[in-house]
Coordinates of C-alpha atoms and ligand atoms in Angstrom, one line a residue:
X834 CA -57.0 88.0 120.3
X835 CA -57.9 87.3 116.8
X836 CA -56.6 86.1 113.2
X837 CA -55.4 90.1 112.9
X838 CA -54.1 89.8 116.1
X839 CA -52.6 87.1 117.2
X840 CA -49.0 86.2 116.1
X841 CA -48.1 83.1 114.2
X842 CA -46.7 81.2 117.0
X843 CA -49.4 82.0 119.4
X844 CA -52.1 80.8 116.9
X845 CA -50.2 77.4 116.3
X846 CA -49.8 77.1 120.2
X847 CA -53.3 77.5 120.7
X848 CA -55.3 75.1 118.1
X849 CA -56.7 72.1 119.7
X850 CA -59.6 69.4 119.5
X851 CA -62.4 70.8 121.1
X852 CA -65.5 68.3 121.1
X853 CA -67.9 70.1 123.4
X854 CA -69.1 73.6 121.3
X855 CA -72.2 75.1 121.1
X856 CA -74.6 76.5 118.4
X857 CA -73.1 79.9 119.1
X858 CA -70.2 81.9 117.5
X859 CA -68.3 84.5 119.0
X860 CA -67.8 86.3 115.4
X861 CA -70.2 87.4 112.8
X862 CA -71.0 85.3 110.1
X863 CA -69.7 88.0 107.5
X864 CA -65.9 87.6 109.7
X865 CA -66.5 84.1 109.4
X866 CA -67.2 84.5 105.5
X867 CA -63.9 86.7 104.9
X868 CA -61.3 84.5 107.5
X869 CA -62.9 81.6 104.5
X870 CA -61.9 84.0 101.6
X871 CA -58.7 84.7 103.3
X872 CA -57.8 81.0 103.2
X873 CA -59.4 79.8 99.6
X874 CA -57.4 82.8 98.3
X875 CA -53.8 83.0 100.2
X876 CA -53.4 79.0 101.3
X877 CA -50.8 77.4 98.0
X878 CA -51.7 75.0 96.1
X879 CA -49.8 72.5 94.5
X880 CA -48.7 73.8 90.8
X881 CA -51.3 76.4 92.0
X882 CA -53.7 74.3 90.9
X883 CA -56.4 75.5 93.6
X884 CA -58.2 72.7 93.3
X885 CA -59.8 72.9 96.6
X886 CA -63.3 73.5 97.2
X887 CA -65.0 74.7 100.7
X888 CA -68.9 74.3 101.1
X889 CA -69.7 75.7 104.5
X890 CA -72.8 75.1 106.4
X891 CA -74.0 77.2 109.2
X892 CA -76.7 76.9 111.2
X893 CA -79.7 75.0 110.4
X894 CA -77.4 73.8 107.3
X895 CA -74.8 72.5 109.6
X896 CA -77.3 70.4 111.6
X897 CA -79.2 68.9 108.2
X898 CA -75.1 67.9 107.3
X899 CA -75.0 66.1 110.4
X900 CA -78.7 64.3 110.8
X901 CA -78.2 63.1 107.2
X902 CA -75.0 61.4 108.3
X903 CA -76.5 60.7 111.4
X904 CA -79.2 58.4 109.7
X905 CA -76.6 56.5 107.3
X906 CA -74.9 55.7 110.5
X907 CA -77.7 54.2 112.4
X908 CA -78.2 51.6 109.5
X909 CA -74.9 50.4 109.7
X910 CA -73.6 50.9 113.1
X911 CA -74.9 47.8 115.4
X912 CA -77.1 48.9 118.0
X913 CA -75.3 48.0 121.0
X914 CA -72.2 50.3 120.1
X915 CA -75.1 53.3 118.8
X916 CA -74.7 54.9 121.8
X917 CA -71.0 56.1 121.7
X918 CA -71.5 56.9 117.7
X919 CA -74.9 58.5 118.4
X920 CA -73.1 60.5 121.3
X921 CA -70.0 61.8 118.8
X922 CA -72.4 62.6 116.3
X923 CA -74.9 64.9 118.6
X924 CA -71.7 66.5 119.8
X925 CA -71.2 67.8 116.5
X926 CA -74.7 68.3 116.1
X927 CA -74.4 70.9 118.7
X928 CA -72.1 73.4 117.2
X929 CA -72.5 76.5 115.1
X930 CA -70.8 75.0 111.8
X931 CA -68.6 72.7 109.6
X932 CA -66.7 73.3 106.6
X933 CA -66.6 70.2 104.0
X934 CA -63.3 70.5 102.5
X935 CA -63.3 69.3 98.8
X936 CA -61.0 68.5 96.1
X937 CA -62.0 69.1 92.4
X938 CA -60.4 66.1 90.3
X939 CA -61.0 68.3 87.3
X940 CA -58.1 70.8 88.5
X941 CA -55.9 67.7 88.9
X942 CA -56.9 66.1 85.5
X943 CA -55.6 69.3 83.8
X944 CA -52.0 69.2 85.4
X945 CA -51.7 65.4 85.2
X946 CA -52.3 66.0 81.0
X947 CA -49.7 69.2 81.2
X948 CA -47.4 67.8 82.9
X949 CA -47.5 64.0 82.5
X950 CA -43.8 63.0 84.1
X951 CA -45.3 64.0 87.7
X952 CA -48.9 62.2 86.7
X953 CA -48.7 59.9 89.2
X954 CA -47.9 62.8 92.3
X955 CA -50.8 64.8 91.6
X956 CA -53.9 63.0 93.6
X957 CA -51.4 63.0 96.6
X958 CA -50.2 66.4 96.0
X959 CA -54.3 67.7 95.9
X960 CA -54.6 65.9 99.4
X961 CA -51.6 67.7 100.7
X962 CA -53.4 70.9 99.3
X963 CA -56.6 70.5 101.2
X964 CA -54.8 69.8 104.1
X965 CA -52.9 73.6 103.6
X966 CA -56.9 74.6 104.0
X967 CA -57.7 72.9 106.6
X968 CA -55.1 73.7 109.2
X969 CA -54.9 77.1 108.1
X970 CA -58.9 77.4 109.3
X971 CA -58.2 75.2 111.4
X972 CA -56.0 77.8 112.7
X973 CA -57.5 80.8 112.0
X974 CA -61.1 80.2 113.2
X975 CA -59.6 79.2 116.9
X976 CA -57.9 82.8 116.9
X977 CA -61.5 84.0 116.5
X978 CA -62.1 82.1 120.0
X979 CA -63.7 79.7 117.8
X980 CA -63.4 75.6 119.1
X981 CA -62.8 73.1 116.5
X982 CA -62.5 69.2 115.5
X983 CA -61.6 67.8 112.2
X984 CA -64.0 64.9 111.1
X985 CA -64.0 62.3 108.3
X986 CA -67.4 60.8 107.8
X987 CA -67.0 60.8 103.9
X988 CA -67.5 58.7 101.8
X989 CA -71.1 57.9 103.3
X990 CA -73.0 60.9 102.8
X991 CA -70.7 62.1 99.6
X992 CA -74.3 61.8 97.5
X993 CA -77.0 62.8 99.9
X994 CA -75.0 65.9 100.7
X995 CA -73.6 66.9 97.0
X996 CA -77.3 66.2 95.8
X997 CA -78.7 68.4 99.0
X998 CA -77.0 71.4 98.3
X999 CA -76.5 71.2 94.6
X1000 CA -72.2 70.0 95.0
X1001 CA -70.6 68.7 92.0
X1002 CA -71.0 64.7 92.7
X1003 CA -67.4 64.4 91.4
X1004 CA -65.7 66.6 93.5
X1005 CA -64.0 64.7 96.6
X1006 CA -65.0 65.0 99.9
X1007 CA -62.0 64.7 101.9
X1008 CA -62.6 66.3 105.3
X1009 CA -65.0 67.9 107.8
X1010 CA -63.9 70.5 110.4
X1011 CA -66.9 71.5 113.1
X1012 CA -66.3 74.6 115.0
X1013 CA -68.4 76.7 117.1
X1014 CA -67.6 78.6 120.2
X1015 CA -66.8 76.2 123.1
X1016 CA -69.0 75.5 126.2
X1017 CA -67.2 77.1 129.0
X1018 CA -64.4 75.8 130.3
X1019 CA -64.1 73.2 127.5
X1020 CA -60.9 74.7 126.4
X1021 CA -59.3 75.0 129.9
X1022 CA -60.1 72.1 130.5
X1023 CA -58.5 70.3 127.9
X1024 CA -55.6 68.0 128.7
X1025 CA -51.8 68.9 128.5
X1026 CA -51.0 68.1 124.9
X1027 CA -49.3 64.5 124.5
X1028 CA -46.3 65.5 123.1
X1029 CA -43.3 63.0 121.9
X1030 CA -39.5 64.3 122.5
X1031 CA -38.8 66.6 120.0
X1032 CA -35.2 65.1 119.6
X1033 CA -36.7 62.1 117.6
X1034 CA -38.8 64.5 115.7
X1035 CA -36.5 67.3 114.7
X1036 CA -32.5 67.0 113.2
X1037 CA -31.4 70.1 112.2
X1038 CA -28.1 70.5 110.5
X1039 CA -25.8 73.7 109.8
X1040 CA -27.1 75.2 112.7
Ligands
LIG1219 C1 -54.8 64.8 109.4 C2 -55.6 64.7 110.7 C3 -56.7 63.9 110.8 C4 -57.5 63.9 111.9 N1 -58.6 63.1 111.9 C5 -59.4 63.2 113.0 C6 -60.7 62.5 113.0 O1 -61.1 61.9 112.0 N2 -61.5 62.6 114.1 C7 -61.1 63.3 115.2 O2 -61.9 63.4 116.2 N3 -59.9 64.0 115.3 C8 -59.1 63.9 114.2 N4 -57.9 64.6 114.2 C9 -57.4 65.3 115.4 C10 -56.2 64.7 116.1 O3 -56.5 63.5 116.7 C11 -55.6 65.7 117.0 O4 -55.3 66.9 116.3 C12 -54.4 65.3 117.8 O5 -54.7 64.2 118.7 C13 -53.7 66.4 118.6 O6 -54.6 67.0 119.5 P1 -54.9 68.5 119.4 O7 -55.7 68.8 118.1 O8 -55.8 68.8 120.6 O9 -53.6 69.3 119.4 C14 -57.1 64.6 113.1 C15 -55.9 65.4 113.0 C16 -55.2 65.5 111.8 C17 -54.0 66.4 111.7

């Protein structure tokens, strides 16, 4: 099955958390490129301000992400609780890539000066935006047979990373998602979803 395949309700059935991946990727980088093109292209935006940014490391590039937030960690973690940190963070050292979702603030400056009765709406409005991107990757990459977790390490390596790999320093990091294809039977393995009763989660009138 994959993001041509697969049908809507399948794909949102089948995302999870997946923590152990590898370094590999069951699709090409170029079908990795265009299921990213799909997404900064299709996902709305608020106003349509597409104010969201992807940088996406593969590779090498996603393990330099990781090491340089790996070694801002280790001077502020206290040693004796290093080894569950250090563990989470090799984890997702070990898989094939991570997308750093950003928000550009000059997008939202615009729309806050055209439209100044809704000033205050726009910031949280451009968060609800990213997250558009991110579960539609999110999404999409696990049709692919891709395994995925959503991280938020920033603000700590916001300025090692945007000076790394040349990123506007003023853009806003707001999440991470890690995917790569997962080690086998990491997926079946996972536990039943915890879900709460739908009745306290769902009213629908006029039915
Ligand atoms: C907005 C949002 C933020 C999340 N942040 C994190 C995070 O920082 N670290 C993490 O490991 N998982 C994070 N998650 C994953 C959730 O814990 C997970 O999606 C949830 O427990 C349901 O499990 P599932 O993804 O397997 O369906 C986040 C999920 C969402 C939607």
């Amino acid at each position: 099955m994959s993001f041509d395949k697969m049908n809507f309700k399948e794909a949102v059935q089948n995302r999870r958390s997946i923590y152990q991946l590898t370094k590999k990727s069951p699709i090409s980088d170029d079908r990795i490129k265009e299921i990213l093109s799909t997404a900064v292209n299709d996902v709305p935006s608020s106003f349509n301000s597409q104010s969201t940014r992807l940088v996406v490391l593969l590779k090498e590039e996603h393990t330099k992400f990781w090491q340089i937030v790996m070694d801002i960690l280790k001077g502020i973690v206290p040693e004796d609780s290093w080894e569950h940190t250090g563990n989470r963070l090799n984890g997702f050292m070990n898989a094939y890539g991570t997308v750093l979702f950003y928000e550009d603030p000059a997008a939202i400056h615009a729309l806050q000066k055209q439209y100044p009765q809704y000033s205050d709406k726009f910031p949280q409005w451009s968060e609800h935006t990213s997250a558009m991107h991110q579960y539609a990757l999110w999404t999409a990459f696990e049709t692919e047979g891709l395994g995925c977790n959503l991280q938020h390490y920033n603000p700590l390596p916001d300025e090692k990373v945007a000076a790394t790999w040349e990123i506007p320093l003023e853009w806003s990091l707001k999440a991470q998602l890690v995917f790569g294809q997962p080690q086998e039977g990491a997926r079946e393995n996972l536990g039943k979803k915890n879900q709460k009763p739908l009745e306290e989660r769902l009213k629908v009138y006029g039915a």
